[in-house]
GROMACS .gro file of C-alpha atoms in nm:
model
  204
    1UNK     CA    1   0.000   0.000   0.000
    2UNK     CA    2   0.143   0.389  -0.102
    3UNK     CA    3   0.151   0.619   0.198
    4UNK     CA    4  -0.187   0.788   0.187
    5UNK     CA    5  -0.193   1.128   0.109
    6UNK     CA    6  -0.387   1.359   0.409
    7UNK     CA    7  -0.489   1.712   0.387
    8UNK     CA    8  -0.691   1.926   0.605
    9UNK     CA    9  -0.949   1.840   0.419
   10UNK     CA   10  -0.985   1.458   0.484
   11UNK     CA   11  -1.377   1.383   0.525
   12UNK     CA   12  -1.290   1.176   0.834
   13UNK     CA   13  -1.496   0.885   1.017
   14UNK     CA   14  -1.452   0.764   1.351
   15UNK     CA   15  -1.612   0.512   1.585
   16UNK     CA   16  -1.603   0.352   1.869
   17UNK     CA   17  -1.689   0.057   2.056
   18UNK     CA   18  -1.637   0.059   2.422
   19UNK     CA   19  -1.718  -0.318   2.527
   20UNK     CA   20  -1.428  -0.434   2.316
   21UNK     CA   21  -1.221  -0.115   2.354
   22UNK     CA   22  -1.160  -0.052   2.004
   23UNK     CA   23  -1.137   0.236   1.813
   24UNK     CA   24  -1.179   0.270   1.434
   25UNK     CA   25  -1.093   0.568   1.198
   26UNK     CA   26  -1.159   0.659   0.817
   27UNK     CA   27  -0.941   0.891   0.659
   28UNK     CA   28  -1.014   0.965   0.252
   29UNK     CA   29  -0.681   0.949   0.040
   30UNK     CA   30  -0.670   1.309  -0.146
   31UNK     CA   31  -0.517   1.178  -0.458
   32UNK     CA   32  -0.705   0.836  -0.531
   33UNK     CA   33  -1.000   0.888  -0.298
   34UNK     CA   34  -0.979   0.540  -0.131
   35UNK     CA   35  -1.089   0.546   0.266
   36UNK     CA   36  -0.798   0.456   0.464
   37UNK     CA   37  -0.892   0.251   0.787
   38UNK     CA   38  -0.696   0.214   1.067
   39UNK     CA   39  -0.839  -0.037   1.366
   40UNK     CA   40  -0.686   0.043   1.728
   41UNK     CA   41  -0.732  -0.033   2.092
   42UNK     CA   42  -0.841   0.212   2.293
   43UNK     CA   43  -0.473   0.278   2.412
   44UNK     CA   44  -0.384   0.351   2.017
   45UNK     CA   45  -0.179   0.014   1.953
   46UNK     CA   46  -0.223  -0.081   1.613
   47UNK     CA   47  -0.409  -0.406   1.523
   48UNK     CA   48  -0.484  -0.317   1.172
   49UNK     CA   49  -0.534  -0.116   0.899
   50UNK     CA   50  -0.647  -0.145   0.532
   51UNK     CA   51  -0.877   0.062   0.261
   52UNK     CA   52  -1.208   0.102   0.103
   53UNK     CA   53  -1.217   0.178  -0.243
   54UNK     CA   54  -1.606   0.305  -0.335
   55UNK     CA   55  -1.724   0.286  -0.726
   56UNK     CA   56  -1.673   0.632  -0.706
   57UNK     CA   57  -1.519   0.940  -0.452
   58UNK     CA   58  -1.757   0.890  -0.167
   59UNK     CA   59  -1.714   1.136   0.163
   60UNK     CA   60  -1.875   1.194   0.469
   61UNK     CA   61  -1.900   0.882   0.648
   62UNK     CA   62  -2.071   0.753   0.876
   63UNK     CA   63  -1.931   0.451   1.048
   64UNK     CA   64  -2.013   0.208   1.276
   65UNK     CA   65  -1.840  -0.091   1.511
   66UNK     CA   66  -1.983  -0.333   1.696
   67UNK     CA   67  -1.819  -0.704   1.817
   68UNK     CA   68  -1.556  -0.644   1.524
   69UNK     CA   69  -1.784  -0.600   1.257
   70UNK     CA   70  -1.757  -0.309   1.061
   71UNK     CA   71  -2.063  -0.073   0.892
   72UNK     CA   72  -1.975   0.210   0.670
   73UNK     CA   73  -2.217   0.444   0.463
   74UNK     CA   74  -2.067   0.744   0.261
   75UNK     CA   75  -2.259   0.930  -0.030
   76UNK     CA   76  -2.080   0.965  -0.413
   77UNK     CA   77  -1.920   1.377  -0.364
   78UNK     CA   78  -1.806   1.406  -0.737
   79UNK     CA   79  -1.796   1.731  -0.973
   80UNK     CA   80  -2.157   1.732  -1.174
   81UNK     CA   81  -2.060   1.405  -1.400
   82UNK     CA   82  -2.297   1.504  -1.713
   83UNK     CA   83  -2.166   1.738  -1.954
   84UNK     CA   84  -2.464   1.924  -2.038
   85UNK     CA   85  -2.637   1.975  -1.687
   86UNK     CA   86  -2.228   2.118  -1.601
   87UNK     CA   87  -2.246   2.362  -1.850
   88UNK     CA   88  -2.595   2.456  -1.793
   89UNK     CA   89  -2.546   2.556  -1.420
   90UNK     CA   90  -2.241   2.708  -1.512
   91UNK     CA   91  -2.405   3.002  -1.714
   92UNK     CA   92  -2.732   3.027  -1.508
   93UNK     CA   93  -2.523   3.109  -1.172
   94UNK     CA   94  -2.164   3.152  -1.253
   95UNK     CA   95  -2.018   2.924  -0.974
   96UNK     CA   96  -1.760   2.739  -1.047
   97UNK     CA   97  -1.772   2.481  -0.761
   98UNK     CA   98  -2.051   2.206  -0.903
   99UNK     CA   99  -2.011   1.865  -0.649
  100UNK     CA  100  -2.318   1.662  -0.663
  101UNK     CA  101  -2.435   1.394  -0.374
  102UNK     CA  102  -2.684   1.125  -0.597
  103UNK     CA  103  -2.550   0.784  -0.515
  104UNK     CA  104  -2.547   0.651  -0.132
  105UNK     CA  105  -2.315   0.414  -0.065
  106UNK     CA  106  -2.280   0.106   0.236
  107UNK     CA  107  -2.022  -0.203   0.245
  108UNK     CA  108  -1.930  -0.362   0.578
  109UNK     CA  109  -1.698  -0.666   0.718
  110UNK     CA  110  -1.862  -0.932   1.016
  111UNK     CA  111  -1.496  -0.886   1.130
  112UNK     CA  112  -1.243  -0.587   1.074
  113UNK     CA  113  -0.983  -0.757   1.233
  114UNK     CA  114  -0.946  -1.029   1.003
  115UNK     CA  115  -1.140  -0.931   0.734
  116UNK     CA  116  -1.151  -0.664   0.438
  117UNK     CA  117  -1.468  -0.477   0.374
  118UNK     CA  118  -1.689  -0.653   0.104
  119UNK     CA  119  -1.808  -0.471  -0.241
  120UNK     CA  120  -2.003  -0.173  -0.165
  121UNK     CA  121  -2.366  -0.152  -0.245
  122UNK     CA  122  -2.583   0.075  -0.385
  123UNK     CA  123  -2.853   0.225  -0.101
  124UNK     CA  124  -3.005   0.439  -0.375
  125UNK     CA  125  -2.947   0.649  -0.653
  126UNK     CA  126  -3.126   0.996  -0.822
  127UNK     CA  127  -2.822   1.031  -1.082
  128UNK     CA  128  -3.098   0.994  -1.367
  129UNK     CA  129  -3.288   1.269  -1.184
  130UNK     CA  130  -3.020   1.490  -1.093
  131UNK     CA  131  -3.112   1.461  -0.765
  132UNK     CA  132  -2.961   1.498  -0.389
  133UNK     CA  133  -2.919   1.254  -0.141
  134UNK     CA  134  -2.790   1.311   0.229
  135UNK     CA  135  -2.635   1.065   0.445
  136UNK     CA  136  -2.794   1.097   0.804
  137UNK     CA  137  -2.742   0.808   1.006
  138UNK     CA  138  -2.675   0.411   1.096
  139UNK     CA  139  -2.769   0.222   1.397
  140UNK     CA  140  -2.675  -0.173   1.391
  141UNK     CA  141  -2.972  -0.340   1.602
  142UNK     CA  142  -2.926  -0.593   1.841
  143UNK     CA  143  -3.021  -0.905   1.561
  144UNK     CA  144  -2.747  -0.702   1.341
  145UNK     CA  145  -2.886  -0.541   1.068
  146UNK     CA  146  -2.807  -0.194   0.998
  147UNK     CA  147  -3.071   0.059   0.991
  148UNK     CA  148  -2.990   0.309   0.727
  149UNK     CA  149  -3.123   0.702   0.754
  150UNK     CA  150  -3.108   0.940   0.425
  151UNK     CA  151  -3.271   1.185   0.281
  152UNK     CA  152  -3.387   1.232  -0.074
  153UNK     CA  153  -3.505   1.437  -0.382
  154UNK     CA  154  -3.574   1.394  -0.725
  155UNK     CA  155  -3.415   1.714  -0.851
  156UNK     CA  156  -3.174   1.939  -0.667
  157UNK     CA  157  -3.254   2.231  -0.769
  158UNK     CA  158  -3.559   2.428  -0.951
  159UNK     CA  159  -3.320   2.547  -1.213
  160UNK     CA  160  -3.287   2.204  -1.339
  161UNK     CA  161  -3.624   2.043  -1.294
  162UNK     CA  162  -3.745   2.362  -1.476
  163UNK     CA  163  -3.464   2.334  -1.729
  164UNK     CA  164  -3.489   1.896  -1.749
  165UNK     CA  165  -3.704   1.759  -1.559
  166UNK     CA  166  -4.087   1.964  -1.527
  167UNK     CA  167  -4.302   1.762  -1.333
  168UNK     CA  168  -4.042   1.609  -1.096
  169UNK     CA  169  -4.039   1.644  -0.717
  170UNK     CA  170  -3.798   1.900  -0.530
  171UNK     CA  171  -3.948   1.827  -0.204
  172UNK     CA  172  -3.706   1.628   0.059
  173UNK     CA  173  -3.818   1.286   0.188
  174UNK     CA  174  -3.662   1.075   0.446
  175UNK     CA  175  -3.592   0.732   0.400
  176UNK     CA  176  -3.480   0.388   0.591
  177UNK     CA  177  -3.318   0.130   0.442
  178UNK     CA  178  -3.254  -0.216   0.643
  179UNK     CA  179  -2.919  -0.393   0.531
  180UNK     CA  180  -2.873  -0.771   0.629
  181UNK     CA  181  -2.529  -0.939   0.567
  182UNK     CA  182  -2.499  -0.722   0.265
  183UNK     CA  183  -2.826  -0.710   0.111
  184UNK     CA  184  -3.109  -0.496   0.118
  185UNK     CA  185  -3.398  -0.623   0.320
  186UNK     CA  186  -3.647  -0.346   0.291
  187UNK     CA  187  -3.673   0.054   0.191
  188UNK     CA  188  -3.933   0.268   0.299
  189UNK     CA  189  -4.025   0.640   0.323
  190UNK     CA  190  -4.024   0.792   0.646
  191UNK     CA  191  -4.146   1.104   0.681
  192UNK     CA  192  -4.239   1.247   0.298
  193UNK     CA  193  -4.149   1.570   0.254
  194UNK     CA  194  -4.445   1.796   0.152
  195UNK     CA  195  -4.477   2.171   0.082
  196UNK     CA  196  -4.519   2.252   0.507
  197UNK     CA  197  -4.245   1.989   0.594
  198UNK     CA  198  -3.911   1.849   0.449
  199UNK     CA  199  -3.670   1.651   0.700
  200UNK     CA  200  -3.300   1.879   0.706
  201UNK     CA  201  -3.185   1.624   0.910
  202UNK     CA  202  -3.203   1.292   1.163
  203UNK     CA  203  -3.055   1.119   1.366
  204UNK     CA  204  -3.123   0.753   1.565
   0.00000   0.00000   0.00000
């Protein structure tokens, strides 16, 4: 493995689990965008570390670790991928920054310590849609599967639904998502965001 590259700028994850006094911690690479994952005790001696390598540069994790298995969402944070929509924004507002958040990410190991992370998974995805998705939160129930929290729109914006997409949805719905041994179980809208009341955030 090439020493990983860190910046100030690192989109970190940390977590924590106190019966088996371990600590975890997620570092992005600011060159090939891998996670870098190092496992400690809760003195900081090493016991191992390793990478995740999303489908594409995925940031703001949030990670979880519980009896040595390992849970980590993180949502796609990419510059505006479509050529057209790009250039489109860019002469409507001028701005030059253009990151979009439309594909939500998971992958997880039963067992850090001995075991790399499997494939991530898709959660869900608005790329068709140029929408926006927002990673809020996982909790890992006691028969261990993960309980995923995100919220989600169609379109991100009302210059392109009026531009591409007329008709679609801006409003911001929150969803969960239960994950067993890799797999989705079951999705489901939470609280669907209306004209009076779109979910910001949550939280377990």
């Amino acid at each position: 493995v090439d020493t990983p590259t860190f910046t100030d700028h690192s989109y970190r994850g940390f977590t924590v689990d106190s019966t088996a006094d371990q600590i975890l911690m997620l570092n992005i690479d600011a060159k090939t965008s891998v996670q870098n994952w190092c496992l400690m005790t809760a003195k900081g001696e090493f016991i191992r570390n390793g990478q995740i390598t999303f489908p594409i540069r995925s940031c703001y994790p949030q990670v979880a670790l519980t009896k040595g298995a390992v849970h980590v969402l993180a949502i796609g944070d990419i510059v505006e991928p479509v050529e057209e929509w790009r250039t489109y924004k860019h002469e409507q507002t001028g701005q030059d920054w253009d990151y979009v958040f439309r594909i939500l990410h998971y992958t997880w190991t039963p067992d850090i310590a001995k075991q790399d992370s499997a494939a991530p998974i898709e959660i869900a995805n608005v790329d068709k849609t140029a929408g926006h998705i927002g990673n809020q939160d996982l909790w890992i129930a006691p028969d261990g599967a993960t309980h995923i929290l995100y919220t989600e729109c169609e379109v991100s914006s009302a210059l392109m639904r009026d531009k591409f997409f007329p008709g679609k949805s801006l409003l911001n719905t929150l969803w969960l998502a239960v994950v067993r041994d890799g797999r989705i179980e079951s999705k489901r809208p939470l609280v669907p965001g209306t004209e009076e009341r779109q979910v910001g955030c949550a939280r377990f």
